[in-house]
Structures are given as C-alpha cells and as structure tokens.
Amino acid sequence: MERKKEARVFCCWSGGKDSCLALYRARTRGYVPAMLLSLVDPSRRISRSHGLPEEVLLAQSRCMGLELEVVPLPRGGAEAAFETMAERAAGKGCRTGVFGDIYVEEHRRWIEGVADRSGFQPLFPLWGEDTAHLAREFLAAGFRALVVSVRKGLLGAEFLGADLDEPLISALESKGADPCGENGEFHTLVYDGPLFAEPLPFSAGRVVETEKHFRLEIGVSREP
C-alpha cells in the first residue's frame, strides 16, 4: 500500500477485527484516521454485517477518539448508502476510504466501482494476505475481540462470547471456518487495543437465533 503522509482517511467500520486491523495498518503507514462510517439497518439501528447496536458503535468511536457517522442501508440500496458515506467523508476532508476486505474479488470490484463514481480513493490494506497470518497479527498487535455472531450449520452458539485467541483460531479452523471469517462464518466485536484510548465498556446479553445465525446481544455498560 502506498504511503501518504498526513492524508486524512475514513474507515468503513463494522466494529470487528478486519476493519480495525485495516485502519491500524493504514495509520502505521502514515495515514491519519479521521472518522468511522458504519452502515446500519434503518429499522433496527444495528450494523448490517455484525448486528451491533448503533450505541455500541458510537461507544467504540468514543474510546478511539474518532467521529462516527452512521448511514442507513435500506434493502437494495447499498450503492446509494456508499455514495452518502463518501459525501459525508468528503465534507470532513476525507477523500480516501479504508476497507477491511481480504479476498472476495467481487466485493472489491463493487467498492472500486462505487468509489470511482463517487470520487474517493479506496484502500485495502489487508488485501490478498493469508487470513491465518492476519488473525494472529491482530492478536500480536495487542487488540482484543470477542465473537458476537456465527453462521449456523458451520459453527455453534458455544463460540459466542469467546475471546479471539490462539486456541480459538485453531478451533475455528478445525471447523472449516476461515480464520478471519471472510466468508461470513463469524463476526467479532473489538473492545480494546492500540487504537483505543480506553477499553470499550460493553455488556453481553442473551443469545438470539435467526434463520442463518446465532448472535450475542451486546450493550454498553457505561458511558465511555
């Protein structure tokens, strides 16, 4: 990834490990994190990918000292939502966006197409790298995360609430899951690490079962 000192960037923020590691790598290479942008379900106000409530995403941003903008993602309206993200970021002086994609070529091409039409430059700091290495790099950097969602039929609800660590990575791999969950096998919540001024004060609630997933309800235990 080309180094651009003092270039302000926004991050397409899921609340999980991949977007977090991508932003961390961008920062270490001279980019300046300026804001987080999260896509949320417009009716339930939770992140569409990880199922995290808007209040949790906001608490994360406060712990990181970054502004958060949430963008409603109506069904079938992904491109318009990304264009809205780009407009809001440009208004804050950010014309470069950081994305945590690793190897799903179709999704990267889609982002690049939207970026070209919207006038921002996409960065993919993790692209093409070994996912087992990335998961372990995340841990070695000092980040902490727990599993908040798993895909039924591959992983069971017993993985929910588990901290991401070396034994868990090995257990996920033994089940046939990608170590970074790049195909949606599992999702995480990052709650501490070198991008955080203080740990995220979160609380874990009940397990919710949907048609395709087991999800762990997450709340904020106090105002950060």
Short mmCIF file of C-alpha atoms in Angstrom, two decimals:
data_model
loop_
_atom_site.label_atom_id
_atom_site.label_comp_id
_atom_site.label_asym_id
_atom_site.label_seq_id
_atom_site.Cartn_x
_atom_site.Cartn_y
_atom_site.Cartn_z
CA MET A 1 0.00 0.00 0.00
CA GLU A 2 1.38 3.38 -1.00
CA ARG A 3 2.31 5.62 1.90
CA LYS A 4 0.60 9.03 2.01
CA LYS A 5 1.72 11.08 5.00
CA GLU A 6 -0.95 13.22 6.63
CA ALA A 7 -3.70 12.00 4.29
CA ARG A 8 -6.95 12.01 6.27
CA VAL A 9 -8.95 8.82 5.84
CA PHE A 10 -12.32 7.45 6.79
CA CYS A 11 -12.85 3.80 7.64
CA CYS A 12 -15.80 1.68 6.59
CA TRP A 13 -16.33 0.44 10.13
CA SER A 14 -18.08 -2.81 11.08
CA GLY A 15 -16.93 -2.84 14.71
CA GLY A 16 -15.00 -6.05 14.07
CA LYS A 17 -11.41 -7.14 13.70
CA ASP A 18 -10.86 -6.79 9.94
CA SER A 19 -11.88 -3.15 9.63
CA CYS A 20 -9.94 -2.46 12.83
CA LEU A 21 -6.73 -4.10 11.59
CA ALA A 22 -7.08 -2.36 8.22
CA LEU A 23 -7.36 1.03 9.94
CA TYR A 24 -4.43 0.20 12.22
CA ARG A 25 -2.24 -0.72 9.25
CA ALA A 26 -3.24 2.46 7.44
CA ARG A 27 -2.25 4.51 10.46
CA THR A 28 1.13 2.83 10.80
CA ARG A 29 1.82 3.69 7.15
CA GLY A 30 1.28 7.39 7.57
CA TYR A 31 -2.45 7.84 7.03
CA VAL A 32 -4.44 9.85 9.59
CA PRO A 33 -7.68 8.21 10.81
CA ALA A 34 -10.30 10.95 10.91
CA MET A 35 -13.70 9.28 11.07
CA LEU A 36 -15.60 5.99 11.10
CA LEU A 37 -18.54 5.31 8.82
CA SER A 38 -20.92 2.45 9.64
CA LEU A 39 -23.80 1.03 7.62
CA VAL A 40 -26.81 0.21 9.78
CA ASP A 41 -30.21 -1.38 9.30
CA PRO A 42 -32.58 1.60 9.11
CA SER A 43 -35.34 -0.01 11.18
CA ARG A 44 -33.39 -1.76 13.95
CA ARG A 45 -30.37 0.58 14.02
CA ILE A 46 -27.87 -2.25 14.12
CA SER A 47 -24.90 -2.84 11.83
CA ARG A 48 -25.99 -4.94 8.89
CA SER A 49 -22.94 -7.22 8.92
CA HIS A 50 -22.25 -7.76 12.63
CA GLY A 51 -25.61 -6.99 14.25
CA LEU A 52 -24.06 -4.46 16.65
CA PRO A 53 -26.33 -1.71 18.02
CA GLU A 54 -25.61 1.85 16.99
CA GLU A 55 -24.87 2.73 20.63
CA VAL A 56 -22.05 0.16 20.71
CA LEU A 57 -20.51 1.52 17.52
CA LEU A 58 -20.73 5.02 18.98
CA ALA A 59 -19.07 3.89 22.21
CA GLN A 60 -16.26 2.29 20.19
CA SER A 61 -15.68 5.54 18.32
CA ARG A 62 -15.52 7.49 21.59
CA CYS A 63 -12.97 5.05 23.02
CA MET A 64 -10.90 5.58 19.87
CA GLY A 65 -11.30 9.36 19.87
CA LEU A 66 -12.85 9.33 16.39
CA GLU A 67 -16.07 10.72 14.98
CA LEU A 68 -18.70 8.19 13.91
CA GLU A 69 -21.24 8.68 11.16
CA VAL A 70 -23.97 6.06 10.70
CA VAL A 71 -25.56 5.61 7.30
CA PRO A 72 -28.87 3.75 6.89
CA LEU A 73 -28.59 0.85 4.46
CA PRO A 74 -32.05 0.07 3.10
CA ARG A 75 -32.57 -3.23 1.36
CA GLY A 76 -31.26 -2.96 -2.18
CA GLY A 77 -29.80 0.50 -1.53
CA ALA A 78 -26.14 -0.31 -0.91
CA GLU A 79 -24.73 1.88 -3.66
CA ALA A 80 -26.70 4.94 -2.54
CA ALA A 81 -25.56 4.32 1.05
CA PHE A 82 -21.91 4.18 -0.03
CA GLU A 83 -22.34 7.39 -2.01
CA THR A 84 -23.76 9.02 1.12
CA MET A 85 -20.74 7.78 3.06
CA ALA A 86 -18.41 9.34 0.50
CA GLU A 87 -20.26 12.68 0.64
CA ARG A 88 -20.10 12.83 4.43
CA ALA A 89 -16.42 11.89 4.45
CA ALA A 90 -15.57 14.49 1.81
CA GLY A 91 -17.30 17.10 3.96
CA LYS A 92 -14.79 16.27 6.71
CA GLY A 93 -11.82 16.47 4.36
CA CYS A 94 -11.50 12.73 3.79
CA ARG A 95 -11.30 11.53 0.20
CA THR A 96 -9.66 8.20 0.97
CA GLY A 97 -11.54 5.26 2.48
CA VAL A 98 -10.10 2.24 4.30
CA PHE A 99 -11.76 -1.15 3.80
CA GLY A 100 -11.08 -4.46 5.54
CA ASP A 101 -11.73 -6.74 2.54
CA ILE A 102 -9.22 -9.57 2.13
CA TYR A 103 -10.00 -11.76 -0.86
CA VAL A 104 -13.62 -11.57 -2.08
CA GLU A 105 -12.84 -10.20 -5.53
CA GLU A 106 -16.43 -9.42 -6.49
CA HIS A 107 -16.95 -7.19 -3.45
CA ARG A 108 -13.70 -5.33 -4.01
CA ARG A 109 -14.64 -4.62 -7.64
CA TRP A 110 -18.02 -3.32 -6.48
CA ILE A 111 -16.40 -0.96 -3.96
CA GLU A 112 -13.94 0.27 -6.57
CA GLY A 113 -16.80 0.97 -8.97
CA VAL A 114 -18.72 2.99 -6.39
CA ALA A 115 -15.51 4.79 -5.39
CA ASP A 116 -14.81 5.74 -8.99
CA ARG A 117 -18.30 7.19 -9.41
CA SER A 118 -18.26 8.90 -6.01
CA GLY A 119 -14.80 10.42 -6.25
CA PHE A 120 -12.97 8.77 -3.35
CA GLN A 121 -9.90 6.55 -3.30
CA PRO A 122 -10.37 3.10 -1.72
CA LEU A 123 -7.56 1.45 0.25
CA PHE A 124 -7.46 -2.29 1.00
CA PRO A 125 -4.57 -2.72 3.49
CA LEU A 126 -5.28 -6.45 4.09
CA TRP A 127 -5.90 -7.46 0.51
CA GLY A 128 -4.52 -10.78 -0.72
CA GLU A 129 -2.84 -11.78 2.54
CA ASP A 130 -3.10 -15.07 4.39
CA THR A 131 -6.05 -14.88 6.77
CA ALA A 132 -4.44 -17.04 9.45
CA HIS A 133 -1.49 -14.65 9.49
CA LEU A 134 -3.81 -11.64 9.68
CA ALA A 135 -5.77 -13.08 12.62
CA ARG A 136 -2.55 -13.69 14.51
CA GLU A 137 -1.17 -10.26 13.58
CA PHE A 138 -4.31 -8.74 15.07
CA LEU A 139 -3.62 -10.51 18.36
CA ALA A 140 0.11 -9.75 18.31
CA ALA A 141 -0.64 -6.03 17.87
CA GLY A 142 -2.50 -6.13 21.21
CA PHE A 143 -6.12 -5.97 20.05
CA ARG A 144 -8.87 -7.76 21.97
CA ALA A 145 -12.10 -9.01 20.40
CA LEU A 146 -14.88 -11.48 21.09
CA VAL A 147 -17.15 -13.49 18.82
CA VAL A 148 -20.62 -11.94 18.53
CA SER A 149 -22.12 -13.82 15.58
CA VAL A 150 -21.71 -17.26 13.97
CA ARG A 151 -23.23 -18.81 10.88
CA LYS A 152 -25.50 -21.74 11.65
CA GLY A 153 -24.64 -25.07 10.06
CA LEU A 154 -20.90 -24.48 10.45
CA LEU A 155 -20.39 -23.04 13.95
CA GLY A 156 -22.47 -23.45 17.07
CA ALA A 157 -23.67 -20.93 19.65
CA GLU A 158 -20.97 -22.15 22.04
CA PHE A 159 -18.48 -19.92 20.19
CA LEU A 160 -20.40 -16.76 21.11
CA GLY A 161 -18.74 -14.59 23.72
CA ALA A 162 -15.38 -16.33 23.32
CA ASP A 163 -12.33 -14.10 23.17
CA LEU A 164 -10.37 -14.34 19.95
CA ASP A 165 -7.09 -16.02 20.86
CA GLU A 166 -4.76 -18.67 19.50
CA PRO A 167 -6.78 -21.67 20.76
CA LEU A 168 -9.97 -20.18 19.34
CA ILE A 169 -8.38 -19.56 15.95
CA SER A 170 -7.30 -23.21 15.87
CA ALA A 171 -10.80 -24.34 16.88
CA LEU A 172 -12.39 -22.23 14.15
CA GLU A 173 -10.01 -23.64 11.56
CA SER A 174 -10.81 -27.20 12.69
CA LYS A 175 -14.48 -26.48 11.95
CA GLY A 176 -13.64 -25.34 8.42
CA ALA A 177 -14.07 -21.64 9.11
CA ASP A 178 -11.78 -19.06 7.58
CA PRO A 179 -9.57 -17.68 10.41
CA CYS A 180 -10.85 -14.17 9.65
CA GLY A 181 -14.41 -15.25 8.84
CA GLU A 182 -14.05 -13.68 5.39
CA ASN A 183 -16.97 -15.71 4.07
CA GLY A 184 -19.26 -14.67 6.92
CA GLU A 185 -18.58 -17.69 9.14
CA PHE A 186 -18.29 -15.49 12.24
CA HIS A 187 -18.08 -11.84 13.26
CA THR A 188 -16.35 -10.12 16.16
CA LEU A 189 -16.53 -7.04 18.38
CA VAL A 190 -13.22 -5.27 19.03
CA TYR A 191 -13.12 -3.89 22.55
CA ASP A 192 -9.50 -2.90 23.21
CA GLY A 193 -6.15 -2.40 21.53
CA PRO A 194 -3.64 0.17 20.28
CA LEU A 195 -6.30 2.29 18.54
CA PHE A 196 -8.28 2.58 21.81
CA ALA A 197 -7.61 5.23 24.45
CA GLU A 198 -9.58 3.04 26.88
CA PRO A 199 -11.31 -0.37 26.67
CA LEU A 200 -14.87 -0.47 25.40
CA PRO A 201 -17.28 -0.80 28.37
CA PHE A 202 -19.62 -3.42 26.95
CA SER A 203 -22.05 -5.97 28.37
CA ALA A 204 -23.06 -9.31 26.83
CA GLY A 205 -26.69 -10.36 26.92
CA ARG A 206 -28.80 -13.19 25.58
CA VAL A 207 -28.20 -15.34 22.52
CA VAL A 208 -30.57 -14.62 19.63
CA GLU A 209 -31.23 -17.20 16.91
CA THR A 210 -32.14 -16.07 13.40
CA GLU A 211 -32.67 -18.05 10.23
CA LYS A 212 -28.96 -18.12 9.40
CA HIS A 213 -27.10 -17.03 12.53
CA PHE A 214 -26.65 -17.19 16.26
CA ARG A 215 -25.99 -13.68 17.61
CA LEU A 216 -24.92 -12.41 21.01
CA GLU A 217 -26.70 -9.26 22.12
CA ILE A 218 -24.20 -6.56 23.06
CA GLY A 219 -24.84 -3.38 25.02
CA VAL A 220 -22.85 -0.55 26.61
CA SER A 221 -22.34 -0.93 30.36
CA ARG A 222 -21.43 2.72 30.96
CA GLU A 223 -20.71 5.89 29.02
CA PRO A 224 -17.07 5.91 27.86
#
